Amino acid sequence: QVQLVESGGGLVQAGGSLRLSCAASGRTFRSYNMGWFRQAPGKEREFVAAISWSGTNTACADSVKDRFTISRDNAKNTVYLQMNSLKPEDTAVYYCAAASSIFPPLRPYNYNYWGQGTQVTVSS
């Protein structure tokens, strides 16, 4: 019903920046709260940030709140994650997800749809 495709990942040096994009299909994209999660090898999937359907409410994990910014453009069916001051510990596969329920959706089970993930690697 909803397909999500992440892009923008890659290799960056510590202190650098990346912008991830999540392109969503479906005419009802605007109805979904959107989130970003990340998962490093051997780690559980970790909440990064979320944005409400209107784009006016956001939530970020404490570990990234001063460095990452989530935004969305409903006209383009796209969600973004601007990542600044990247650290090696930010290295992970980053996943975009869509939730139809509570805000902020902080757990993976809150989300109905997931993208395939995009790799972010931060070198030291």
PDB file of C-alpha atoms in Angstrom:
ATOM      1  CA  GLN A   1       0.000   0.000   0.000  1.00  0.00           C
ATOM      2  CA  VAL A   2       2.807   2.389   0.905  1.00  0.00           C
ATOM      3  CA  GLN A   3       6.297   2.078  -0.478  1.00  0.00           C
ATOM      4  CA  LEU A   4       9.218   3.954   1.021  1.00  0.00           C
ATOM      5  CA  VAL A   5      12.585   4.354  -0.654  1.00  0.00           C
ATOM      6  CA  GLU A   6      15.520   5.890   1.181  1.00  0.00           C
ATOM      7  CA  SER A   7      18.448   7.564  -0.493  1.00  0.00           C
ATOM      8  CA  GLY A   8      21.328   9.845   0.360  1.00  0.00           C
ATOM      9  CA  GLY A   9      23.422   7.535   2.473  1.00  0.00           C
ATOM     10  CA  GLY A  10      27.109   7.117   1.948  1.00  0.00           C
ATOM     11  CA  LEU A  11      30.540   7.554   3.430  1.00  0.00           C
ATOM     12  CA  VAL A  12      31.433  10.752   5.226  1.00  0.00           C
ATOM     13  CA  GLN A  13      34.198  11.872   7.539  1.00  0.00           C
ATOM     14  CA  ALA A  14      33.511  12.698  11.152  1.00  0.00           C
ATOM     15  CA  GLY A  15      32.171  16.218  11.442  1.00  0.00           C
ATOM     16  CA  GLY A  16      30.628  16.109   8.008  1.00  0.00           C
ATOM     17  CA  SER A  17      27.016  16.184   6.902  1.00  0.00           C
ATOM     18  CA  LEU A  18      24.566  14.084   4.948  1.00  0.00           C
ATOM     19  CA  ARG A  19      20.950  14.522   4.003  1.00  0.00           C
ATOM     20  CA  LEU A  20      18.825  11.422   3.762  1.00  0.00           C
ATOM     21  CA  SER A  21      15.663  11.389   1.708  1.00  0.00           C
ATOM     22  CA  CYS A  22      12.681   9.074   1.888  1.00  0.00           C
ATOM     23  CA  ALA A  23      10.375   9.058  -1.096  1.00  0.00           C
ATOM     24  CA  ALA A  24       6.918   7.656  -0.433  1.00  0.00           C
ATOM     25  CA  SER A  25       4.301   6.368  -2.797  1.00  0.00           C
ATOM     26  CA  GLY A  26       0.593   6.734  -2.258  1.00  0.00           C
ATOM     27  CA  ARG A  27      -1.857   9.590  -2.226  1.00  0.00           C
ATOM     28  CA  THR A  28      -2.340   9.295   1.545  1.00  0.00           C
ATOM     29  CA  PHE A  29       1.243  10.096   2.481  1.00  0.00           C
ATOM     30  CA  ARG A  30       0.110  13.251   4.238  1.00  0.00           C
ATOM     31  CA  SER A  31      -1.914  11.173   6.710  1.00  0.00           C
ATOM     32  CA  TYR A  32       1.122   9.402   8.140  1.00  0.00           C
ATOM     33  CA  ASN A  33       3.497  10.303  10.880  1.00  0.00           C
ATOM     34  CA  MET A  34       6.970   9.575   9.609  1.00  0.00           C
ATOM     35  CA  GLY A  35      10.077   8.440  11.376  1.00  0.00           C
ATOM     36  CA  TRP A  36      13.697   7.544  10.975  1.00  0.00           C
ATOM     37  CA  PHE A  37      15.343   4.629  12.731  1.00  0.00           C
ATOM     38  CA  ARG A  38      18.841   3.293  12.556  1.00  0.00           C
ATOM     39  CA  GLN A  39      20.408  -0.047  13.229  1.00  0.00           C
ATOM     40  CA  ALA A  40      24.071  -0.822  13.673  1.00  0.00           C
ATOM     41  CA  PRO A  41      25.488  -4.356  13.551  1.00  0.00           C
ATOM     42  CA  GLY A  42      24.671  -6.238  16.733  1.00  0.00           C
ATOM     43  CA  LYS A  43      22.383  -3.465  17.960  1.00  0.00           C
ATOM     44  CA  GLU A  44      18.639  -3.101  18.231  1.00  0.00           C
ATOM     45  CA  ARG A  45      16.841  -0.791  15.885  1.00  0.00           C
ATOM     46  CA  GLU A  46      17.040   2.670  17.439  1.00  0.00           C
ATOM     47  CA  PHE A  47      14.652   5.587  17.162  1.00  0.00           C
ATOM     48  CA  VAL A  48      16.223   8.650  15.592  1.00  0.00           C
ATOM     49  CA  ALA A  49      13.502  11.168  14.784  1.00  0.00           C
ATOM     50  CA  ALA A  50       9.838  11.511  13.903  1.00  0.00           C
ATOM     51  CA  ILE A  51       7.618  14.131  12.329  1.00  0.00           C
ATOM     52  CA  SER A  52       3.849  14.457  12.472  1.00  0.00           C
ATOM     53  CA  TRP A  53       1.586  14.318   9.455  1.00  0.00           C
ATOM     54  CA  SER A  54       1.315  18.107   9.436  1.00  0.00           C
ATOM     55  CA  GLY A  55       5.054  18.609   9.707  1.00  0.00           C
ATOM     56  CA  THR A  56       4.609  20.938  12.664  1.00  0.00           C
ATOM     57  CA  ASN A  57       5.588  18.502  15.406  1.00  0.00           C
ATOM     58  CA  THR A  58       8.903  16.732  15.602  1.00  0.00           C
ATOM     59  CA  ALA A  59      10.732  14.479  18.013  1.00  0.00           C
ATOM     60  CA  CYS A  60      14.366  13.482  18.134  1.00  0.00           C
ATOM     61  CA  ALA A  61      16.395  11.059  20.170  1.00  0.00           C
ATOM     62  CA  ASP A  62      18.631  12.671  22.755  1.00  0.00           C
ATOM     63  CA  SER A  63      21.683  11.265  21.023  1.00  0.00           C
ATOM     64  CA  VAL A  64      21.015  13.265  17.860  1.00  0.00           C
ATOM     65  CA  LYS A  65      18.716  16.120  18.837  1.00  0.00           C
ATOM     66  CA  ASP A  66      21.347  18.847  18.522  1.00  0.00           C
ATOM     67  CA  ARG A  67      22.725  17.533  15.252  1.00  0.00           C
ATOM     68  CA  PHE A  68      19.903  15.995  13.206  1.00  0.00           C
ATOM     69  CA  THR A  69      16.802  17.642  11.800  1.00  0.00           C
ATOM     70  CA  ILE A  70      13.778  15.892  10.368  1.00  0.00           C
ATOM     71  CA  SER A  71      11.500  17.597   7.870  1.00  0.00           C
ATOM     72  CA  ARG A  72       8.930  16.692   5.260  1.00  0.00           C
ATOM     73  CA  ASP A  73       7.509  18.010   2.049  1.00  0.00           C
ATOM     74  CA  ASN A  74       4.071  16.522   1.593  1.00  0.00           C
ATOM     75  CA  ALA A  75       3.732  17.977  -1.885  1.00  0.00           C
ATOM     76  CA  LYS A  76       6.727  15.864  -2.880  1.00  0.00           C
ATOM     77  CA  ASN A  77       5.814  12.865  -0.702  1.00  0.00           C
ATOM     78  CA  THR A  78       9.274  13.082   0.786  1.00  0.00           C
ATOM     79  CA  VAL A  79      10.775  13.070   4.275  1.00  0.00           C
ATOM     80  CA  TYR A  80      14.282  14.265   4.989  1.00  0.00           C
ATOM     81  CA  LEU A  81      16.840  13.743   7.692  1.00  0.00           C
ATOM     82  CA  GLN A  82      19.553  16.370   7.749  1.00  0.00           C
ATOM     83  CA  MET A  83      22.524  15.019   9.655  1.00  0.00           C
ATOM     84  CA  ASN A  84      25.254  17.393  10.751  1.00  0.00           C
ATOM     85  CA  SER A  85      28.361  16.977  12.877  1.00  0.00           C
ATOM     86  CA  LEU A  86      28.362  13.280  12.174  1.00  0.00           C
ATOM     87  CA  LYS A  87      30.215  10.943  14.491  1.00  0.00           C
ATOM     88  CA  PRO A  88      31.520   7.426  13.933  1.00  0.00           C
ATOM     89  CA  GLU A  89      28.852   6.150  16.315  1.00  0.00           C
ATOM     90  CA  ASP A  90      26.228   7.384  13.850  1.00  0.00           C
ATOM     91  CA  THR A  91      27.300   4.621  11.485  1.00  0.00           C
ATOM     92  CA  ALA A  92      24.278   2.432  10.808  1.00  0.00           C
ATOM     93  CA  VAL A  93      21.647   1.480   8.306  1.00  0.00           C
ATOM     94  CA  TYR A  94      19.015   4.192   8.403  1.00  0.00           C
ATOM     95  CA  TYR A  95      15.388   3.278   7.821  1.00  0.00           C
ATOM     96  CA  CYS A  96      12.444   5.440   6.944  1.00  0.00           C
ATOM     97  CA  ALA A  97       9.057   4.359   8.278  1.00  0.00           C
ATOM     98  CA  ALA A  98       5.419   5.444   8.242  1.00  0.00           C
ATOM     99  CA  ALA A  99       3.038   5.273  11.210  1.00  0.00           C
ATOM    100  CA  SER A 100      -0.714   5.748  11.242  1.00  0.00           C
ATOM    101  CA  SER A 101      -1.132   5.951  15.018  1.00  0.00           C
ATOM    102  CA  ILE A 102       0.325   7.846  17.947  1.00  0.00           C
ATOM    103  CA  PHE A 103       2.738  10.719  17.930  1.00  0.00           C
ATOM    104  CA  PRO A 104       5.503  10.576  18.606  1.00  0.00           C
ATOM    105  CA  PRO A 105       5.858   6.978  17.444  1.00  0.00           C
ATOM    106  CA  LEU A 106       8.966   5.904  19.326  1.00  0.00           C
ATOM    107  CA  ARG A 107       8.994   2.159  18.852  1.00  0.00           C
ATOM    108  CA  PRO A 108       9.325   0.072  15.705  1.00  0.00           C
ATOM    109  CA  TYR A 109       5.955  -1.561  16.321  1.00  0.00           C
ATOM    110  CA  ASN A 110       4.302   1.839  15.992  1.00  0.00           C
ATOM    111  CA  TYR A 111       5.104   1.837  12.278  1.00  0.00           C
ATOM    112  CA  ASN A 112       3.132   0.241   9.499  1.00  0.00           C
ATOM    113  CA  TYR A 113       5.568   0.536   6.607  1.00  0.00           C
ATOM    114  CA  TRP A 114       9.315   0.493   6.247  1.00  0.00           C
ATOM    115  CA  GLY A 115      11.831   1.346   3.610  1.00  0.00           C
ATOM    116  CA  GLN A 116      14.739  -0.859   2.645  1.00  0.00           C
ATOM    117  CA  GLY A 117      17.317   1.214   4.476  1.00  0.00           C
ATOM    118  CA  THR A 118      20.326   3.215   3.398  1.00  0.00           C
ATOM    119  CA  GLN A 119      23.825   2.795   4.757  1.00  0.00           C
ATOM    120  CA  VAL A 120      25.520   5.686   6.513  1.00  0.00           C
ATOM    121  CA  THR A 121      29.175   5.238   7.362  1.00  0.00           C
ATOM    122  CA  VAL A 122      31.116   7.858   9.290  1.00  0.00           C
ATOM    123  CA  SER A 123      34.864   7.479   9.286  1.00  0.00           C
ATOM    124  CA  SER A 124      37.224   8.767  11.938  1.00  0.00           C
TER     125      SER A 124
END
